[in-house]
């Protein structure tokens, strides 16, 4: 019997139809009214398809939606910090009735990815939603901007997914919770630490993950590969970095690298809870929470995403946060460290700004090895040179 | 309210009389038949005095003793892995009756350190005890030898301690569980990792403790300062090493250094459980268990002391083991590491035998900084030079 943590709510609920039924489902759905999803909604459908959003069985209805944004709970009381919704415009709404079954098509093309039985259509207050979820109504916040750019009506109901979109083809490391749980099980792991990442792994991130590996049976490097905000390093370049790190600096039998398709919300503390729920579904007992987890700009305090885990009930989650402070190389410790472990003053610490690192990489120059492994620096140097060439 | 783990069995039971009563107790005890304790028994009395052995209220009677050595449980079912007993010879036994009150005197001089009301006197099977506790009857095992050198009869009963012997005078860092719990509480710590040590802190030990510090609120460096086996570094030299490490390599507000008077049993896995119970009493949520914890020679497998924590029931202890693999400096990682975090082959690891280190130190030569901090090496060089001079 598996000794992994149970899925959130007790049961994994993947919503992808059996392979044998895909064609028939598709054919039937092609006759339905279709709704084109945004790229965020499409990636959420794939999350639902995988069972990564268990126990959700579709896009949220009004009761769940309101309780989630007000109290971070589903209608049934289960912890859920951020709504999972499907929006349409008022014009589109004219062609749809509650009770209808609709086809859900890809943001990229007209491929039908799933179907949904409409149980509710409801208007919502965008300002209220973003204030509750992101703590701000500032349009410079990418999550706020995305909400204000979407349709004014939410469509709710259970979904069936026919496909995982292009993700499984694009990423050999694509895997759902059923797959990772069986992988962890085969390896005999009970405690698995997940590392959420949207950046190349530098020494700082490596240190976070290695602390986790010293205290857990295994490490699950789990990059988010849904669309990011402008300026973030693209998924394929990051994947190259992860692979070269695993190749050179991690014991093979202690790490699993898989990707998941969600798009970042940049909701800081609330997104940290969502990341935790997702990783619990994937079978992880711990989630590494570093400084400013899932943050953007200065909207959240650097430790808000750690503190929020103290504000929920212990029974709300089986997964636990591994809270780790800001990490750096210390010349006097002659080691990576945090303020928890290093007594030396700031002058002893290797301090290089992100801007300076980008300058160095753009100029074809490797940052110090204490900041970034040379293999990763070389990949990023090539990437920044491509950027310049374009 | 304190959020520290509860003491073992639920309540701290220090057995030291109130200061105001010490003189009167002593005077009364001076009229009693006295039993001279061994240095092990004396240090156990001080452990009882502090409440470090809570919930024990004295030296064990036959029911507790037998169930402890057979099942690692007290008569009431509470986990207890190693007996805590007071032995006398058959000759001494002739002068004592069950029901008597006796005075307990120091191993070093005739100071009366406590009194005991005899509830039981019983013979015991030394071979059976050592096989159960140490897994061997080999007299080369220091715990086996100690048992075979003691009297043939155990005296049991509740004790009252009048003094903590010479420990509080010899070590400014001497403190009992009541004191450490209030210290941790003042610091606002909830999770505290204890580090059991009988050796100077080298980079390997530093790495263990720093991993613990990254995942807990605080570190409790807790050296054992009861008599050790020949060849171990004496307590005062080790204390100098601990102090210089704290001074130079640890943030002051994150570490507490205190000593405890027990003598090592060298009982490997079973002693690891005893160390855990003791640390739970001191207020720690975690105990670092490295390779061959509390081992000696080749009597135990290198991970036996980690595995034994999986063999007890989760409800047996509130404290949890922080199991960490063997640590080393890796030239390719350019970092301390374990086989959990380093993929590189043995040639990349700094390997120096203990013998070679002692040779270097004796010759006044500092081992590499990746093995030992220079401040610690210098203290040990001075110590080995004193040894040579004598």
XYZ file of C-alpha atoms in Angstrom:
780
model
C 0.000 0.000 0.000
C 1.224 3.446 -0.853
C 2.369 5.519 2.093
C 2.181 8.763 0.104
C -0.015 11.618 1.350
C -3.659 11.296 0.256
C -4.939 13.535 -2.559
C -6.689 16.763 -1.528
C -10.225 15.857 -0.495
C -9.317 12.159 -0.380
C -9.537 11.028 -4.006
C -7.827 11.758 -7.320
C -10.397 12.751 -9.924
C -8.857 12.843 -13.432
C -11.399 14.107 -15.967
C -9.775 12.858 -19.165
C -11.972 10.372 -21.054
C -10.602 6.888 -21.707
C -8.499 6.692 -24.840
C -11.031 4.437 -26.543
C -13.759 7.026 -26.106
C -11.824 10.074 -27.261
C -12.822 9.925 -30.929
C -16.518 9.344 -30.271
C -16.572 12.137 -27.680
C -14.863 14.481 -30.094
C -17.319 13.668 -32.856
C -20.284 14.298 -30.579
C -18.773 17.536 -29.276
C -18.158 18.867 -32.794
C -21.908 19.318 -33.124
C -22.127 21.505 -30.008
C -21.871 25.258 -29.552
C -18.231 25.936 -28.826
C -16.493 28.290 -26.448
C -12.892 29.272 -27.111
C -10.878 29.215 -23.905
C -8.129 31.667 -22.971
C -4.681 30.108 -22.630
C -5.125 30.215 -18.826
C -8.491 28.453 -19.054
C -7.060 25.889 -21.454
C -4.231 25.065 -19.076
C -6.754 24.836 -16.226
C -8.767 22.344 -18.276
C -5.619 20.260 -18.682
C -5.028 20.508 -14.916
C -8.589 19.220 -14.395
C -7.999 16.510 -16.999
C -4.934 15.248 -15.106
C -6.652 15.313 -11.726
C -4.161 17.951 -10.587
C -7.047 20.123 -9.349
C -8.748 17.228 -7.508
C -11.392 17.237 -6.111
C -12.657 19.871 -8.616
C -14.804 18.325 -11.336
C -15.146 21.377 -13.524
C -15.157 25.164 -13.575
C -16.566 26.655 -10.381
C -20.179 27.580 -9.757
C -21.234 30.683 -7.856
C -21.332 29.148 -4.364
C -17.821 27.685 -4.615
C -16.518 30.787 -6.394
C -17.759 33.237 -3.774
C -16.686 31.176 -0.790
C -13.253 30.636 -2.370
C -12.600 34.331 -2.891
C -14.089 35.309 0.484
C -12.907 32.467 2.737
C -10.486 30.355 0.681
C -12.863 27.395 0.937
C -15.089 25.446 -1.409
C -18.814 25.280 -0.653
C -18.158 22.011 1.207
C -15.536 23.670 3.462
C -12.422 22.186 1.812
C -9.481 24.581 1.535
C -9.204 26.214 -1.903
C -7.493 29.590 -2.230
C -7.993 30.761 -5.837
C -11.032 30.355 -8.106
C -10.869 28.129 -11.185
C -13.290 29.686 -13.627
C -14.289 29.889 -17.288
C -15.297 33.294 -18.615
C -17.336 34.334 -21.651
C -18.515 37.692 -22.942
C -22.139 38.812 -22.608
C -22.474 38.373 -26.380
C -21.372 34.767 -26.199
C -23.751 34.271 -23.293
C -26.721 35.069 -25.529
C -26.148 31.838 -27.466
C -25.954 29.620 -24.362
C -28.499 28.415 -21.814
C -28.087 26.682 -18.470
C -28.422 22.954 -19.121
C -26.633 23.179 -22.491
C -23.630 21.047 -23.259
C -20.845 23.013 -24.984
C -17.526 22.187 -26.628
C -14.360 23.793 -25.228
C -11.825 24.756 -27.883
C -8.156 25.564 -27.657
C -6.820 29.085 -27.353
C -4.291 28.330 -30.089
C -6.476 26.753 -32.755
C -9.997 25.372 -33.037
C -9.168 21.956 -31.600
C -11.858 20.718 -29.272
C -10.224 19.811 -25.953
C -13.274 18.968 -23.905
C -16.936 19.482 -23.210
C -18.884 20.996 -20.367
C -22.456 20.774 -19.148
C -23.544 24.248 -18.109
C -25.058 24.211 -14.639
C -24.756 27.956 -14.026
C -24.009 31.260 -15.755
C -23.318 34.185 -13.468
C -21.915 37.700 -13.456
C -19.170 38.582 -11.015
C -17.413 41.612 -9.575
C -13.921 41.819 -11.087
C -12.683 44.454 -8.638
C -13.853 42.405 -5.687
C -12.326 39.230 -7.076
C -8.894 40.709 -7.719
C -8.820 42.534 -4.399
C -9.613 39.270 -2.615
C -7.268 37.050 -4.627
C -4.346 39.381 -5.377
C -4.769 41.969 -2.619
C -4.681 44.745 -5.212
C -6.668 46.219 -8.093
C -3.523 47.568 -9.757
C -3.574 46.725 -13.470
C 0.206 46.442 -13.469
C -0.269 43.192 -11.570
C -0.348 40.508 -14.283
C -3.120 38.552 -12.530
C -5.273 41.651 -12.155
C -4.745 42.563 -15.813
C -5.690 39.047 -16.918
C -8.934 39.148 -14.902
C -9.923 42.542 -16.280
C -9.223 41.370 -19.828
C -11.586 38.410 -19.619
C -15.335 38.153 -20.308
C -17.892 39.397 -17.782
C -19.723 36.125 -17.241
C -18.605 32.884 -15.665
C -19.800 29.554 -17.025
C -19.858 26.745 -14.518
C -20.293 23.015 -14.697
C -18.625 19.629 -14.826
C -16.161 19.071 -17.647
C -14.880 16.123 -19.595
C -11.465 16.508 -21.232
C -10.651 14.777 -24.512
C -7.009 15.767 -24.709
C -4.129 17.281 -22.776
C -3.591 19.830 -25.560
C -0.070 20.180 -26.855
C 1.624 19.792 -23.472
C 2.279 16.055 -23.581
C 3.776 16.391 -27.059
C 5.873 19.451 -26.212
C 7.347 18.121 -22.989
C 8.710 14.606 -22.549
C 8.493 15.366 -18.821
C 4.725 15.936 -18.889
C 2.988 13.750 -16.273
C -0.154 13.742 -14.189
C -0.677 12.874 -10.518
C -1.543 9.234 -11.230
C 1.794 8.805 -13.002
C 3.923 10.613 -10.417
C 2.290 8.777 -7.522
C 3.115 5.464 -9.101
C 6.665 6.661 -9.849
C 7.221 7.744 -6.226
C 5.736 4.479 -5.048
C 8.056 2.387 -7.236
C 11.004 4.273 -5.772
C 9.784 3.459 -2.277
C 9.500 7.141 -1.362
C 7.145 8.212 1.412
C 8.252 11.801 1.864
C 8.689 13.792 -1.329
C 9.583 17.486 -1.426
C 8.196 19.436 -4.377
C 10.084 22.364 -5.837
C 7.875 24.820 -7.723
C 9.930 26.750 -10.229
C 9.509 29.184 -13.075
C 13.196 30.104 -13.318
C 16.459 28.376 -14.243
C 17.997 26.640 -11.216
C 20.866 28.695 -9.817
C 22.941 27.807 -6.753
C 20.303 29.419 -4.513
C 17.568 27.161 -5.825
C 19.912 24.207 -5.798
C 20.592 24.866 -2.119
C 16.841 24.956 -1.337
C 16.312 21.661 -3.117
C 19.312 19.998 -1.528
C 18.222 20.927 1.978
C 14.896 19.307 1.111
C 16.657 16.211 -0.241
C 18.606 15.809 2.981
C 15.391 15.577 4.985
C 12.988 13.865 2.544
C 13.156 10.595 0.603
C 13.037 12.303 -2.767
C 12.851 15.596 -4.646
C 10.178 16.448 -7.213
C 11.347 19.293 -9.465
C 8.085 20.534 -10.886
C 8.366 23.528 -13.195
C 5.252 25.344 -14.308
C 5.169 25.450 -18.112
C 1.962 27.360 -18.824
C 2.431 30.802 -20.373
C 4.441 33.150 -18.183
C 4.648 36.918 -17.997
C 6.861 38.785 -20.484
C 10.533 38.728 -19.515
C 10.410 35.288 -17.848
C 12.719 32.669 -19.403
C 10.755 30.437 -21.820
C 9.922 26.905 -20.780
C 12.136 25.130 -23.336
C 15.236 27.057 -22.248
C 14.440 26.414 -18.611
C 13.931 22.722 -19.300
C 17.409 22.591 -20.829
C 18.757 24.135 -17.614
C 16.882 21.667 -15.375
C 18.107 18.733 -17.420
C 21.742 19.830 -17.312
C 21.507 20.388 -13.540
C 20.094 16.898 -13.010
C 22.743 15.445 -15.286
C 25.604 17.069 -13.399
C 24.627 17.915 -9.837
C 21.865 15.606 -8.599
C 21.866 11.862 -7.869
C 19.581 10.373 -10.534
C 17.682 8.043 -8.220
C 16.713 10.838 -5.828
C 15.024 13.295 -8.196
C 12.002 13.260 -10.477
C 11.568 16.092 -13.006
C 8.076 16.577 -14.407
C 6.202 19.625 -15.683
C 2.663 20.878 -15.203
C 0.676 23.131 -17.486
C -0.828 25.759 -15.211
C -0.268 29.456 -15.758
C 1.151 31.451 -12.874
C -1.407 33.634 -11.095
C 1.324 35.614 -9.298
C -0.999 35.609 -6.288
C 1.850 35.195 -3.756
C 0.567 33.611 -0.501
C -2.739 32.349 -1.919
C -0.955 30.834 -4.879
C 1.477 29.145 -2.492
C -1.524 27.330 -1.000
C -2.746 26.397 -4.486
C 0.735 25.105 -5.349
C 0.604 23.030 -2.167
C -2.792 21.496 -2.986
C -1.588 20.620 -6.486
C 1.606 19.004 -5.147
C -0.366 17.046 -2.573
C -2.356 15.656 -5.487
C 0.893 14.733 -7.235
C 1.873 12.762 -4.102
C 4.248 15.162 -2.349
C 4.511 15.438 1.439
C 6.341 18.779 1.375
C 6.478 21.922 -0.754
C 9.539 24.148 -0.592
C 8.454 27.731 0.125
C 11.309 30.166 -0.298
C 11.306 33.932 -0.177
C 8.458 35.701 -2.020
C 6.968 32.459 -3.392
C 4.728 33.119 -6.426
C 5.184 36.844 -5.920
C 5.582 39.605 -8.481
C 6.733 43.214 -8.016
C 6.244 44.354 -4.431
C 2.659 43.258 -3.908
C 3.461 40.755 -1.146
C 5.744 40.707 1.870
C 8.731 38.387 1.377
C 7.439 35.880 3.975
C 3.674 36.176 3.369
C 3.652 32.904 1.434
C 5.284 31.152 4.405
C 3.036 32.738 7.029
C -0.221 31.832 5.308
C 0.437 28.164 6.133
C 0.189 29.082 9.837
C -3.182 30.713 9.293
C -4.962 27.608 7.989
C -5.976 24.610 10.091
C -3.494 21.731 10.316
C -6.202 19.421 8.963
C -6.666 21.586 5.842
C -3.676 20.030 4.080
C -1.646 16.843 4.398
C 1.299 18.407 2.571
C 3.548 20.621 4.718
C 5.556 23.694 3.740
C 9.348 23.499 3.964
C 9.928 27.170 4.724
C 13.414 28.302 3.836
C 14.850 31.782 4.121
C 16.574 33.760 1.379
C 19.745 31.944 0.310
C 23.181 33.227 -0.718
C 26.824 32.218 -0.996
C 28.851 33.358 2.032
C 32.596 33.736 1.558
C 33.255 33.331 5.308
C 31.048 30.264 5.696
C 32.573 29.067 2.413
C 29.122 27.692 1.698
C 25.596 28.487 0.634
C 23.644 29.788 3.611
C 20.670 31.790 4.835
C 20.322 34.249 7.693
C 19.248 31.215 9.741
C 22.672 29.641 9.405
C 25.176 32.422 8.639
C 26.309 34.978 11.233
C 28.470 37.055 8.873
C 27.698 40.534 7.647
C 26.465 41.442 4.214
C 29.973 42.152 2.827
C 30.763 38.454 3.174
C 27.836 37.502 0.957
C 27.933 37.233 -2.804
C 25.476 39.906 -3.919
C 24.769 40.274 -7.607
C 21.567 41.867 -8.869
C 19.362 40.124 -11.405
C 20.045 43.008 -13.775
C 23.810 42.534 -13.488
C 23.436 38.782 -14.081
C 21.415 39.441 -17.252
C 24.081 41.929 -18.398
C 26.823 39.362 -17.862
C 24.924 36.600 -19.624
C 24.044 38.931 -22.531
C 27.718 39.824 -22.824
C 28.559 36.116 -23.002
C 30.144 36.192 -19.581
C 29.636 33.465 -16.955
C 28.532 34.702 -13.523
C 30.638 33.338 -10.635
C 30.279 29.572 -10.016
C 29.006 30.427 -6.522
C 26.021 32.079 -8.207
C 25.285 29.733 -11.096
C 26.691 26.421 -12.301
C 28.697 26.913 -15.505
C 26.519 24.467 -17.476
C 23.433 26.572 -16.724
C 25.226 29.844 -17.425
C 26.249 28.555 -20.847
C 22.660 27.686 -21.782
C 21.485 31.131 -20.696
C 24.329 32.842 -22.542
C 23.197 31.092 -25.742
C 19.583 32.112 -25.048
C 20.422 35.792 -24.480
C 22.527 35.785 -27.647
C 19.510 34.478 -29.614
C 17.434 37.306 -28.116
C 19.980 39.864 -29.294
C 20.103 38.316 -32.747
C 16.311 38.746 -33.116
C 1.110 29.070 26.024
C 4.160 27.152 24.989
C 3.927 25.414 21.653
C 6.888 23.156 22.402
C 6.453 19.377 22.292
C 5.145 17.921 25.565
C 7.568 16.070 27.859
C 7.709 12.277 27.501
C 4.705 10.854 29.351
C 3.125 14.317 29.556
C 4.816 15.938 32.537
C 8.294 17.054 33.581
C 9.245 15.457 36.890
C 12.418 17.026 38.310
C 13.476 15.232 41.483
C 15.785 17.870 42.968
C 14.585 19.135 46.364
C 13.868 22.820 46.761
C 16.946 24.848 47.634
C 15.583 25.708 51.072
C 15.251 22.039 51.949
C 18.655 20.876 50.736
C 20.503 21.303 54.021
C 17.856 19.612 56.152
C 17.580 16.725 53.664
C 21.339 16.310 53.693
C 21.465 16.278 57.479
C 18.741 13.651 57.671
C 20.394 11.554 54.955
C 23.765 11.628 56.700
C 22.281 9.306 59.337
C 21.251 6.706 56.747
C 23.098 3.698 55.368
C 24.857 4.965 52.273
C 25.442 3.443 48.854
C 28.278 4.737 46.714
C 27.153 5.141 43.108
C 29.265 4.443 40.043
C 29.986 7.490 37.890
C 27.269 6.277 35.471
C 24.740 5.934 38.274
C 25.709 9.333 39.652
C 25.140 10.988 36.309
C 21.807 9.143 36.001
C 20.806 10.542 39.397
C 21.575 14.027 38.095
C 19.494 13.261 34.971
C 16.626 12.265 37.280
C 17.217 15.373 39.382
C 16.849 17.621 36.314
C 13.744 15.849 35.056
C 15.700 14.792 31.962
C 14.544 11.186 32.471
C 10.863 12.164 33.004
C 8.602 10.408 33.761
C 11.022 8.185 35.736
C 10.908 8.914 39.451
C 13.807 6.769 40.488
C 15.870 3.709 39.631
C 13.824 1.001 37.931
C 12.035 -1.845 39.671
C 11.904 -5.357 38.274
C 8.690 -4.992 36.246
C 9.887 -1.850 34.447
C 13.414 -3.246 34.090
C 12.336 -6.502 32.473
C 9.806 -4.957 30.142
C 12.347 -2.287 29.111
C 15.007 -4.805 28.164
C 12.500 -7.173 26.525
C 10.091 -4.768 24.815
C 11.587 -1.282 25.176
C 8.585 -0.236 27.304
C 7.970 0.690 30.923
C 5.457 -1.372 32.871
C 2.791 1.193 31.920
C 3.532 0.750 28.197
C 5.446 4.012 27.653
C 8.447 3.738 25.310
C 11.738 3.364 27.177
C 14.662 1.627 25.446
C 17.437 1.256 28.046
C 17.172 0.477 31.766
C 18.114 3.075 34.370
C 19.303 1.079 37.323
C 21.343 1.226 40.537
C 23.528 -1.770 41.326
C 25.043 -3.012 44.579
C 27.095 -6.062 45.472
C 25.612 -9.003 47.379
C 27.718 -7.967 50.382
C 26.202 -4.473 50.358
C 22.787 -6.056 50.001
C 23.169 -7.791 53.370
C 23.011 -4.423 55.150
C 19.862 -3.236 53.356
C 16.195 -4.224 53.539
C 13.253 -3.377 51.294
C 11.510 -0.380 52.852
C 14.813 1.188 54.023
C 15.748 4.715 53.078
C 19.379 5.029 51.987
C 21.751 7.858 51.148
C 23.329 7.942 47.680
C 26.909 9.166 47.636
C 29.103 10.441 44.849
C 31.471 8.240 42.909
C 34.201 10.857 43.338
C 33.991 11.574 47.077
C 31.636 10.844 49.930
C 29.273 13.729 49.182
C 25.651 12.724 49.624
C 23.809 13.584 46.410
C 20.404 12.136 47.173
C 18.342 9.572 48.986
C 16.242 6.638 47.898
C 13.472 4.607 49.467
C 14.071 0.956 48.620
C 10.954 -0.623 47.187
C 12.702 -3.624 45.641
C 16.022 -5.487 45.559
C 16.431 -8.011 42.795
C 19.018 -10.102 41.017
C 19.307 -9.892 37.249
C 20.865 -11.730 34.336
C 23.803 -9.678 33.039
C 24.229 -11.712 29.852
C 20.558 -11.362 29.030
C 20.562 -7.624 29.761
C 23.571 -6.825 27.579
C 22.360 -9.034 24.746
C 19.017 -7.234 24.791
C 20.388 -3.712 25.195
C 23.638 -3.834 23.225
C 22.963 -6.788 20.943
C 26.238 -8.384 22.046
C 27.923 -9.985 25.047
C 31.397 -9.006 23.814
C 33.367 -7.488 26.688
C 35.177 -5.206 24.245
C 31.920 -3.277 23.982
C 32.254 -0.518 26.615
C 28.595 -0.846 27.673
C 28.902 -4.599 28.102
C 32.095 -4.206 30.119
C 30.443 -1.623 32.380
C 27.498 -3.926 33.071
C 29.708 -6.895 33.882
C 31.801 -4.738 36.217
C 28.868 -3.667 38.348
C 27.242 -5.331 41.379
C 24.907 -8.309 40.997
C 21.838 -6.773 42.610
C 19.654 -3.898 41.527
C 18.149 -1.561 44.090
C 14.936 0.115 43.013
C 12.813 2.930 44.344
C 11.946 6.604 44.131
C 14.812 9.044 44.639
C 15.188 12.568 45.880
C 18.235 14.474 44.694
C 19.917 17.077 46.868
C 22.469 18.290 44.363
C 23.489 18.187 40.719
C 26.980 17.076 41.740
C 29.846 18.985 40.205
C 28.264 19.455 36.772
C 26.676 22.853 37.330
C 29.949 24.178 38.712
C 32.116 22.664 35.983
C 29.992 23.797 33.039
C 28.504 27.277 32.681
C 26.301 25.676 30.003
C 24.729 23.174 32.414
C 20.912 23.394 32.256
C 17.885 21.212 32.866
C 14.719 20.772 30.828
C 12.781 23.410 32.780
C 15.444 25.979 31.922
C 15.803 25.060 28.252
C 12.039 24.983 27.720
C 11.723 28.481 29.098
C 14.703 29.606 26.975
C 13.169 28.191 23.769
C 9.842 29.737 24.705
C 11.368 33.195 25.210
C 12.920 32.928 21.764
C 9.527 32.099 20.301
C 10.755 28.759 18.962
C 8.281 25.968 18.322
C 10.481 23.571 16.385
C 13.907 22.938 17.890
C 16.420 20.472 16.479
C 18.725 18.823 19.014
C 22.246 17.820 18.088
C 23.697 15.092 20.297
C 27.463 15.243 20.242
C 30.456 13.694 21.944
C 33.015 15.027 19.454
C 34.377 18.384 18.357
C 32.221 19.945 15.619
C 33.870 19.508 12.232
C 32.412 20.623 8.894
C 30.441 17.370 8.684
C 28.683 18.005 11.981
C 28.277 21.674 11.106
C 26.517 20.646 7.895
C 24.124 18.350 9.813
C 23.263 21.140 12.215
C 22.840 23.726 9.482
C 20.445 21.563 7.508
C 18.444 21.265 10.727
C 18.585 25.043 11.247
C 17.213 25.672 7.769
C 14.097 23.636 8.548
C 13.570 24.304 12.283
C 13.198 27.487 14.323
C 16.305 26.836 16.371
C 19.234 24.515 17.042
C 20.029 22.993 20.417
C 23.664 21.849 20.550
C 23.594 19.418 23.425
C 26.904 17.680 24.150
C 27.023 14.797 26.556
C 29.571 15.554 29.283
C 29.409 12.450 31.456
C 32.533 10.274 31.409
C 33.401 8.958 27.965
C 35.407 5.993 26.809
C 39.200 6.253 26.624
C 40.404 8.093 23.530
C 37.390 10.409 23.259
C 38.224 14.125 23.467
C 37.620 15.419 27.016
C 34.596 17.594 27.675
C 36.467 20.815 28.453
C 38.388 20.699 25.158
C 35.194 19.919 23.251
C 33.408 22.799 24.977
C 36.151 25.148 23.772
C 35.530 23.874 20.231
C 31.738 24.319 20.479
C 32.140 27.852 21.826
C 34.548 28.891 19.079
C 32.209 27.434 16.419
C 29.237 29.364 17.817
C 31.337 32.502 18.015
C 32.425 32.305 14.396
C 30.003 30.245 12.321
C 26.509 30.314 13.836
C 24.006 33.158 14.224
C 23.811 33.753 17.996
C 20.032 34.070 18.168
C 19.441 30.729 16.458
C 21.465 28.389 18.659
C 21.429 27.317 22.290
C 24.426 25.388 23.671
C 23.804 23.425 26.879
C 25.345 20.256 28.286
C 23.868 17.201 29.999
C 25.587 14.858 32.394
C 24.689 11.386 31.153
C 27.318 8.815 30.263
C 27.219 7.301 26.807
C 25.888 3.742 26.710
C 27.169 3.198 23.141
C 23.959 1.248 22.562
C 23.499 2.541 18.994
C 19.828 2.350 17.913
C 18.396 1.910 21.420
C 20.473 4.788 22.695
C 19.228 6.924 19.787
C 15.710 6.411 21.173
C 16.898 7.312 24.668
C 18.569 10.448 23.283
C 15.275 11.312 21.614
C 13.249 10.898 24.833
C 15.723 13.069 26.703
C 15.603 15.790 24.025
C 11.829 15.699 23.983
C 11.995 16.422 27.713
C 14.335 19.347 27.015
C 11.691 20.741 24.611
C 13.037 19.668 21.216
C 10.787 18.703 18.307
C 13.580 17.008 16.342
C 16.754 15.046 16.994
C 19.439 14.860 14.321
C 20.325 11.218 13.678
C 23.389 10.909 11.485
C 25.332 7.833 10.494
C 26.042 5.292 13.270
C 24.446 7.425 15.991
C 25.672 6.383 19.461
C 27.569 3.514 17.910
C 30.954 2.092 18.780
C 33.176 -0.313 16.838
C 31.158 -2.336 14.334
C 28.384 -3.533 16.627
C 25.584 -1.713 14.737
C 24.724 -1.111 11.102
C 25.365 2.484 10.030
C 21.614 3.210 9.658
C 20.223 1.062 12.513
C 19.753 4.136 14.684
C 17.671 5.743 11.916
C 15.620 2.636 11.172
C 14.595 2.016 14.773
C 12.408 5.122 14.640
C 10.313 3.384 11.963
C 9.811 0.369 14.192
C 8.085 2.221 17.030
C 4.537 3.601 16.916
C 4.127 7.232 15.803
C 2.396 7.952 19.121
C 5.384 6.678 21.120
C 7.279 9.957 20.752
C 6.415 13.559 19.952
C 9.988 14.314 18.920
C 10.901 13.226 15.381
C 14.241 12.054 13.995
C 15.954 14.210 11.376
C 17.723 11.390 9.594
C 20.727 12.562 7.634
C 23.147 10.464 5.655
C 26.920 10.442 5.973
C 28.297 13.883 5.058
C 31.446 14.947 3.188
C 32.949 17.789 1.203
C 32.592 17.246 -2.549
C 35.023 19.070 -4.807
C 32.640 18.873 -7.789
C 29.588 20.067 -5.856
C 31.930 22.623 -4.262
C 29.891 22.056 -1.152
C 29.212 19.763 1.761
C 26.930 16.960 0.651
C 25.665 13.443 1.295
C 24.905 10.584 -1.085
C 21.343 11.971 -1.083
C 22.497 15.163 -2.775
C 25.782 14.449 -4.546
C 26.030 12.364 -7.728
C 29.829 12.436 -8.004
C 32.128 9.501 -7.449
C 34.287 8.927 -4.424
C 37.396 10.569 -5.953
C 35.560 13.888 -5.838
C 35.021 13.615 -2.110
C 37.440 14.765 0.550
C 38.362 11.553 2.342
C 40.666 11.732 5.322
C 40.709 9.028 7.955
C 40.333 9.852 11.633
C 43.813 8.442 12.160
C 45.306 10.791 9.555
C 43.494 13.751 11.142
C 44.919 12.890 14.564
C 48.388 12.597 13.008
C 48.058 16.006 11.401
C 46.778 17.632 14.577
C 49.512 15.971 16.663
C 52.085 17.300 14.217
C 50.629 20.793 14.659
C 49.209 20.768 11.153
C 45.713 22.071 10.315
C 43.519 19.665 8.327
C 41.926 21.241 5.208
C 39.316 23.930 5.925
C 36.801 21.728 4.079
C 37.280 19.177 6.854
C 37.562 21.359 9.939
C 37.305 25.079 10.663
C 40.729 26.522 11.465
C 39.606 27.782 14.894
C 38.657 24.241 15.913
C 41.813 22.735 14.428
C 43.924 25.143 16.478
C 42.225 24.110 19.736
C 42.758 20.435 18.920
C 46.387 21.030 17.925
C 46.964 22.582 21.357
C 45.213 19.631 23.032
C 47.250 16.997 21.189
C 50.441 18.886 22.033
C 49.509 18.754 25.733
C 48.963 15.001 25.378
C 52.426 14.597 23.898
C 53.970 16.732 26.652
C 52.531 14.413 29.337
